[in-house]
Tab-separated table of C-alpha atoms and ligand atoms in Angstrom:
chain	number	residue	atom	x	y	z
A	1	MET	CA	-13.694	-44.907	-104.089
A	2	SER	CA	-10.510	-47.601	-104.024
A	3	ALA	CA	-10.684	-50.835	-101.559
A	4	ARG	CA	-8.961	-49.673	-97.961
A	5	LEU	CA	-6.363	-51.881	-97.460
A	6	GLN	CA	-6.147	-53.587	-93.569
A	7	ARG	CA	-3.469	-55.221	-92.407
A	8	THR	CA	-4.375	-55.618	-88.882
A	9	ILE	CA	-7.329	-57.045	-87.070
A	10	ALA	CA	-7.504	-54.010	-84.673
A	11	GLU	CA	-8.055	-51.700	-88.230
A	12	ILE	CA	-10.544	-53.976	-89.700
A	13	ARG	CA	-12.629	-54.393	-86.464
A	14	ASP	CA	-12.551	-50.849	-85.935
A	15	SER	CA	-13.897	-49.929	-89.660
A	16	ILE	CA	-16.535	-52.780	-89.336
A	17	ALA	CA	-17.770	-51.272	-85.870
A	18	GLY	CA	-18.168	-47.584	-88.109
A	19	VAL	CA	-20.094	-49.482	-90.982
A	20	ARG	CA	-22.391	-51.605	-88.266
A	21	SER	CA	-23.294	-48.693	-86.335
A	22	ARG	CA	-24.595	-47.196	-89.419
A	23	GLY	CA	-26.631	-50.375	-90.147
A	24	LEU	CA	-25.227	-51.285	-93.577
A	25	SER	CA	-25.503	-55.243	-94.363
A	26	ILE	CA	-21.811	-56.987	-94.580
A	27	GLY	CA	-20.651	-59.116	-97.451
A	28	LEU	CA	-17.693	-61.397	-96.712
A	29	VAL	CA	-15.513	-62.753	-99.361
A	30	PRO	CA	-12.788	-65.105	-97.628
A	31	THR	CA	-10.046	-65.919	-100.350
A	32	MET	CA	-6.276	-66.602	-100.245
A	33	GLY	CA	-5.361	-64.227	-103.482
A	34	ALA	CA	-4.287	-64.734	-106.952
A	35	LEU	CA	-7.702	-63.012	-107.750
A	36	HIS	CA	-9.218	-64.548	-111.206
A	37	ASP	CA	-13.114	-64.095	-112.248
A	38	GLY	CA	-13.859	-67.093	-109.822
A	39	HIS	CA	-13.028	-64.653	-107.226
A	40	GLY	CA	-14.879	-61.977	-109.316
A	41	ALA	CA	-18.035	-63.948	-109.421
A	42	LEU	CA	-18.226	-64.015	-105.333
A	43	MET	CA	-17.541	-60.079	-105.044
A	44	ARG	CA	-19.996	-59.466	-107.840
A	45	ARG	CA	-22.766	-61.544	-105.841
A	46	ALA	CA	-21.557	-59.846	-102.597
A	47	ARG	CA	-21.538	-56.627	-104.120
A	48	GLU	CA	-25.229	-56.882	-105.075
A	49	GLU	CA	-26.438	-58.407	-101.811
A	50	ASN	CA	-24.936	-56.098	-99.284
A	51	ARG	CA	-24.128	-52.271	-98.723
A	52	TYR	CA	-20.332	-52.789	-97.579
A	53	VAL	CA	-17.954	-55.495	-99.164
A	54	VAL	CA	-14.880	-57.015	-97.075
A	55	ALA	CA	-12.592	-59.328	-99.069
A	56	THR	CA	-9.925	-61.029	-97.419
A	57	ILE	CA	-6.901	-62.227	-98.658
A	58	PHE	CA	-4.683	-64.534	-96.530
A	59	VAL	CA	-2.663	-67.804	-97.722
A	60	ASN	CA	-3.538	-69.584	-94.399
A	61	PRO	CA	-0.459	-71.616	-93.581
A	62	THR	CA	-2.519	-74.102	-91.721
A	63	GLN	CA	-4.298	-75.416	-94.410
A	64	PHE	CA	-1.354	-76.470	-96.499
A	65	ASN	CA	-0.514	-80.018	-95.627
A	66	ARG	CA	2.770	-79.595	-98.234
A	67	ALA	CA	5.709	-76.878	-97.595
A	68	ASP	CA	6.142	-76.710	-101.777
A	69	ASP	CA	2.531	-76.047	-102.472
A	70	PHE	CA	2.258	-73.260	-99.800
A	71	GLU	CA	5.993	-71.790	-101.377
A	72	LYS	CA	4.840	-72.207	-104.579
A	73	TYR	CA	1.347	-70.234	-104.079
A	74	PRO	CA	0.920	-67.473	-106.187
A	75	ARG	CA	1.100	-63.888	-104.429
A	76	ASP	CA	0.185	-60.821	-106.180
A	77	LEU	CA	-1.487	-58.204	-103.725
A	78	GLU	CA	-1.115	-55.284	-105.670
A	79	THR	CA	-2.514	-56.888	-108.638
A	80	ASP	CA	-5.118	-58.344	-106.070
A	81	LEU	CA	-5.972	-54.771	-104.563
A	82	ALA	CA	-6.723	-53.115	-108.412
A	83	PHE	CA	-9.076	-56.290	-108.875
A	84	CYS	CA	-10.727	-55.641	-106.005
A	85	ASP	CA	-10.998	-51.841	-106.940
A	86	GLY	CA	-12.668	-52.732	-110.132
A	87	LEU	CA	-15.506	-54.840	-108.818
A	88	GLY	CA	-16.308	-51.939	-106.019
A	89	VAL	CA	-14.954	-53.941	-102.928
A	90	ASP	CA	-15.256	-51.607	-100.052
A	91	ALA	CA	-12.326	-53.176	-97.951
A	92	VAL	CA	-9.803	-55.785	-98.068
A	93	PHE	CA	-8.707	-57.256	-94.997
A	94	ALA	CA	-4.923	-59.071	-95.848
A	95	PRO	CA	-3.082	-59.755	-92.686
A	96	ASP	CA	0.307	-61.389	-92.437
A	97	ALA	CA	0.387	-64.831	-90.677
A	98	ALA	CA	1.815	-63.428	-87.280
A	99	GLU	CA	-1.066	-61.265	-87.159
A	100	MET	CA	-3.673	-64.550	-87.603
A	101	TYR	CA	-1.499	-66.895	-85.354
A	102	PRO	CA	0.090	-63.962	-82.952
A	103	GLY	CA	0.991	-67.387	-80.691
A	104	THR	CA	0.963	-71.279	-81.206
A	105	PRO	CA	-2.654	-71.681	-81.499
A	106	LEU	CA	-4.397	-74.784	-78.809
A	107	THR	CA	-8.028	-74.561	-80.234
A	108	SER	CA	-9.167	-75.737	-83.718
A	109	VAL	CA	-12.360	-76.498	-85.773
A	110	GLU	CA	-12.864	-80.092	-86.874
A	111	VAL	CA	-15.906	-80.817	-88.718
A	112	ALA	CA	-15.950	-84.607	-88.481
A	113	ASP	CA	-17.027	-87.036	-90.986
A	114	ILE	CA	-17.129	-84.673	-94.004
A	115	SER	CA	-13.590	-83.661	-93.473
A	116	SER	CA	-12.183	-87.167	-93.241
A	117	ARG	CA	-12.548	-88.413	-97.002
A	118	LEU	CA	-11.517	-87.032	-100.394
A	119	GLU	CA	-9.896	-83.659	-99.780
A	120	GLY	CA	-9.652	-84.930	-96.418
A	121	GLU	CA	-7.736	-87.951	-97.054
A	122	PHE	CA	-5.257	-86.533	-99.339
A	123	ARG	CA	-4.330	-83.676	-98.044
A	124	PRO	CA	-4.262	-84.526	-94.097
A	125	GLY	CA	-5.029	-81.575	-91.587
A	126	HIS	CA	-6.392	-79.388	-94.704
A	127	PHE	CA	-10.071	-78.958	-93.454
A	128	ARG	CA	-9.157	-78.837	-89.686
A	129	GLY	CA	-7.057	-75.528	-91.287
A	130	VAL	CA	-9.887	-74.192	-93.466
A	131	ALA	CA	-12.632	-74.515	-90.553
A	132	THR	CA	-10.200	-72.900	-87.889
A	133	VAL	CA	-9.278	-69.945	-90.273
A	134	VAL	CA	-12.850	-69.369	-91.462
A	135	ALA	CA	-14.481	-69.724	-88.186
A	136	LYS	CA	-11.607	-66.664	-86.960
A	137	LEU	CA	-12.425	-64.752	-89.654
A	138	PHE	CA	-16.181	-64.771	-89.046
A	139	HIS	CA	-15.273	-63.640	-85.768
A	140	ILE	CA	-12.986	-60.705	-86.902
A	141	ILE	CA	-15.504	-59.459	-89.451
A	142	PRO	CA	-18.736	-60.173	-88.644
A	143	ALA	CA	-20.834	-60.159	-91.690
A	144	ASP	CA	-24.550	-60.807	-92.694
A	145	ARG	CA	-23.410	-63.318	-95.747
A	146	ALA	CA	-20.292	-65.066	-96.844
A	147	TYR	CA	-19.704	-66.125	-100.088
A	148	PHE	CA	-18.273	-69.403	-100.795
A	149	GLY	CA	-17.538	-71.115	-104.411
A	150	GLU	CA	-19.124	-74.434	-105.657
A	151	LYS	CA	-15.528	-75.236	-106.873
A	152	ASP	CA	-14.515	-76.335	-103.465
A	153	ALA	CA	-17.695	-78.076	-103.206
A	154	GLN	CA	-16.278	-80.287	-99.884
A	155	GLN	CA	-14.987	-76.958	-98.329
A	156	LEU	CA	-18.276	-75.377	-99.016
A	157	ALA	CA	-20.313	-78.418	-96.783
A	158	ILE	CA	-17.959	-78.329	-94.085
A	159	ILE	CA	-18.618	-74.495	-93.661
A	160	GLN	CA	-22.293	-74.798	-94.206
A	161	LYS	CA	-22.262	-77.744	-91.232
A	162	MET	CA	-19.748	-75.623	-89.008
A	163	VAL	CA	-21.943	-72.734	-89.303
A	164	ALA	CA	-25.178	-74.408	-88.749
A	165	ASP	CA	-23.540	-76.505	-85.878
A	166	LEU	CA	-22.130	-73.419	-84.133
A	167	ASN	CA	-24.736	-71.245	-84.527
A	168	PHE	CA	-22.636	-68.288	-86.396
A	169	PRO	CA	-24.853	-65.891	-87.173
A	170	LEU	CA	-24.456	-65.315	-91.159
A	171	THR	CA	-25.935	-66.734	-94.123
A	172	ILE	CA	-23.549	-68.608	-96.487
A	173	VAL	CA	-24.069	-67.723	-99.941
A	174	PRO	CA	-22.744	-70.737	-102.708
A	175	VAL	CA	-21.845	-69.176	-106.299
A	176	ALA	CA	-21.399	-71.330	-109.256
A	177	THR	CA	-17.993	-72.430	-110.665
A	178	VAL	CA	-16.748	-69.956	-113.178
A	179	ARG	CA	-14.948	-72.008	-116.271
A	180	GLU	CA	-12.629	-70.620	-119.065
A	181	PRO	CA	-14.130	-71.280	-122.574
A	182	ASP	CA	-12.687	-74.752	-123.055
A	183	GLY	CA	-14.261	-75.637	-119.374
A	184	LEU	CA	-11.382	-75.609	-116.915
A	185	ALA	CA	-12.596	-74.589	-113.521
A	186	MET	CA	-10.503	-71.344	-112.944
A	187	SER	CA	-8.120	-71.791	-110.408
A	188	SER	CA	-4.797	-69.839	-108.702
A	189	ARG	CA	-2.952	-72.845	-109.441
A	190	ASN	CA	-3.648	-72.951	-113.102
A	191	GLN	CA	-1.244	-70.435	-113.399
A	192	ARG	CA	1.537	-73.120	-112.601
A	193	LEU	CA	0.521	-75.325	-115.471
A	194	THR	CA	2.866	-75.336	-118.708
A	195	ARG	CA	1.258	-74.477	-122.022
A	196	GLU	CA	1.133	-78.294	-122.652
A	197	GLN	CA	-0.376	-79.071	-119.424
A	198	ARG	CA	-2.912	-76.252	-119.756
A	199	ALA	CA	-4.158	-77.862	-123.331
A	200	ILE	CA	-4.871	-80.953	-121.388
A	201	ALA	CA	-6.223	-79.879	-118.463
A	202	PRO	CA	-9.682	-79.277	-119.688
A	203	VAL	CA	-9.921	-83.022	-119.764
A	204	LEU	CA	-11.042	-82.685	-115.779
A	205	TYR	CA	-14.435	-81.194	-117.024
A	206	ARG	CA	-14.898	-83.358	-119.962
A	207	ALA	CA	-14.629	-86.602	-117.609
A	208	LEU	CA	-16.653	-85.091	-115.015
A	209	THR	CA	-19.360	-84.009	-117.517
A	210	GLU	CA	-19.573	-87.291	-118.929
A	211	VAL	CA	-19.834	-89.040	-115.734
A	212	ALA	CA	-23.129	-86.458	-115.183
A	213	GLU	CA	-24.218	-87.508	-118.735
A	214	THR	CA	-24.193	-91.118	-118.078
A	215	VAL	CA	-26.485	-90.779	-115.351
A	216	ARG	CA	-28.517	-88.425	-117.146
A	217	ALA	CA	-28.821	-91.003	-119.921
A	218	GLY	CA	-30.409	-93.442	-117.091
A	219	CYS	CA	-27.538	-95.111	-115.530
A	220	VAL	CA	-27.846	-95.257	-111.617
A	221	ASP	CA	-24.970	-97.314	-111.040
A	222	ALA	CA	-22.056	-95.194	-109.772
A	223	ALA	CA	-19.202	-97.505	-110.281
A	224	LEU	CA	-20.481	-97.747	-114.133
A	225	ALA	CA	-21.167	-94.047	-114.337
A	226	THR	CA	-17.738	-93.112	-112.881
A	227	ALA	CA	-16.086	-95.474	-114.955
A	228	ALA	CA	-17.266	-93.699	-117.992
A	229	GLY	CA	-15.344	-90.530	-116.407
A	230	GLY	CA	-12.353	-92.288	-115.555
A	231	LYS	CA	-11.789	-93.764	-119.140
A	232	ILE	CA	-11.375	-90.538	-120.489
A	233	LEU	CA	-8.902	-89.329	-118.058
A	234	SER	CA	-6.905	-92.732	-118.295
A	235	GLY	CA	-6.570	-91.583	-122.155
A	236	ALA	CA	-5.265	-88.118	-121.330
A	237	PRO	CA	-1.300	-87.842	-120.952
A	238	GLU	CA	0.638	-86.800	-117.548
A	239	ILE	CA	-2.609	-87.268	-115.679
A	240	ARG	CA	-2.622	-89.127	-112.393
A	241	VAL	CA	-6.289	-89.554	-110.552
A	242	GLU	CA	-6.162	-89.341	-106.985
A	243	TYR	CA	-9.923	-89.662	-106.934
A	244	LEU	CA	-13.084	-89.568	-108.667
A	245	GLU	CA	-16.232	-90.545	-107.155
A	246	ILE	CA	-20.065	-89.558	-107.056
A	247	VAL	CA	-21.096	-88.202	-103.606
A	248	ASN	CA	-24.139	-86.733	-101.687
A	249	PRO	CA	-23.750	-83.055	-101.824
A	250	VAL	CA	-24.039	-82.560	-98.272
A	251	THR	CA	-22.319	-85.420	-96.398
A	252	PHE	CA	-19.766	-86.152	-98.865
A	253	GLN	CA	-20.297	-90.177	-98.208
A	254	PRO	CA	-19.927	-92.048	-101.559
A	255	VAL	CA	-23.096	-92.989	-103.060
A	256	THR	CA	-23.726	-96.185	-104.655
A	257	VAL	CA	-27.264	-96.337	-106.214
A	258	ILE	CA	-28.118	-92.753	-107.761
A	259	HIS	CA	-31.810	-91.981	-106.815
A	260	GLU	CA	-31.308	-88.361	-106.009
A	261	PRO	CA	-29.134	-85.776	-107.193
A	262	ALA	CA	-25.535	-86.054	-106.250
A	263	ARG	CA	-21.973	-84.724	-106.861
A	264	VAL	CA	-19.197	-86.146	-108.806
A	265	VAL	CA	-15.955	-84.908	-107.342
A	266	ALA	CA	-12.511	-85.689	-108.469
A	267	ALA	CA	-8.742	-84.384	-108.141
A	268	VAL	CA	-5.743	-85.142	-110.645
A	269	TRP	CA	-2.426	-84.370	-110.705
A	270	LEU	CA	-1.068	-82.840	-113.772
A	271	GLY	CA	2.472	-82.747	-113.236
A	272	ASP	CA	3.186	-80.923	-109.697
A	273	VAL	CA	-0.141	-79.081	-110.301
A	274	ARG	CA	-3.313	-80.653	-108.207
A	275	LEU	CA	-6.428	-79.855	-109.783
A	276	ILE	CA	-9.489	-80.302	-108.141
A	277	ASP	CA	-13.184	-80.091	-109.907
A	278	ASN	CA	-17.064	-81.450	-109.445
A	279	VAL	CA	-20.021	-81.276	-111.504
A	280	ARG	CA	-23.880	-81.726	-110.242
A	281	VAL	CA	-25.151	-85.277	-110.876
A	282	PRO	CA	-28.856	-85.155	-111.760
A	283	ARG	CA	-30.937	-87.962	-110.442
B	1	AMP	P1	-9.159	-69.817	-102.830
B	1	AMP	O1	-8.510	-68.396	-103.091
B	1	AMP	O2	-8.643	-70.609	-103.807
B	1	AMP	O3	-9.509	-69.838	-101.405
B	1	AMP	O4	-10.621	-69.535	-103.072
B	1	AMP	C1	-11.373	-68.542	-102.853
B	1	AMP	C2	-13.033	-68.715	-102.604
B	1	AMP	O5	-13.337	-68.399	-104.317
B	1	AMP	C3	-13.793	-70.161	-102.318
B	1	AMP	O6	-15.020	-70.154	-102.018
B	1	AMP	C4	-13.428	-70.691	-104.120
B	1	AMP	O7	-14.421	-71.734	-103.853
B	1	AMP	C5	-14.165	-69.805	-104.875
B	1	AMP	N1	-13.513	-70.182	-106.413
B	1	AMP	C6	-12.398	-70.370	-106.192
B	1	AMP	N2	-12.424	-70.728	-107.864
B	1	AMP	C7	-13.680	-70.465	-108.001
B	1	AMP	C8	-14.398	-70.609	-109.415
B	1	AMP	N3	-13.405	-70.842	-110.553
B	1	AMP	N4	-15.679	-70.348	-109.544
B	1	AMP	C9	-16.416	-69.809	-108.317
B	1	AMP	N5	-15.695	-69.522	-107.377
B	1	AMP	C10	-14.166	-69.947	-106.869
């Protein structure tokens, strides 16, 4: 059976009420579309763990801090629906912006501290947009589990904190980052890289891996370890580093001496495409 496309909140609520009344567990996979195998990993996991799987496809305007990024964000609903079908997704909720934001909203969700650094610093308002739209989706689709990628580790930490703080009655399931064979983390924005930029892009993962390896080899000084990664990035053409930092994986505050597992996180520009990635740092 193919995935049912639902365009309105009333329609998806109606389907979900039916599913709930049959006592079936529900897995939710929120996305912005332009689906790839990273999204696929979330959907497969949701399919394994739930009787009913809903994917959402919504390019959420409120989480874009730059109009050009929003406009250039890839959109292809037909291909995305076929992708969802192939993975056995039961329903796809793909509302338009007027459906999600019928009036000017006066309410938003802000997860303090975690949101103010790194992605939050370089993309002002981004995480308020994310947390608010995810809270709305959790209310529209009362799922048992929701699936989020470690690719967006800061976003995942923010959603986990929001769910804990506001007692959302669902479990957040983190899913490991899916990579291309050369290490580049899959991302909808990779489509916008030129052939030359695509060849350069795996340097980001190489740099992050170098930081983790430096720690594994015994370096506990975060500044020294990140410098090893920074050196790799500075040798690459066209790359402009926004941040490269070792952080606590829950609070996303900077770590100076590594005595417990952490994450090394980075954002770089490659031409006009912004790439983010992260890797676990061992103790
Ligand atoms: P997006 O469509 O970029 O908003 O991503 C939707 C969800 O897919 C988020 O939870 C992302 O973290 C996750 N995701 C995106 N890329 C990957 C990837 N390469 N591996 C695993 N999860 C991913």
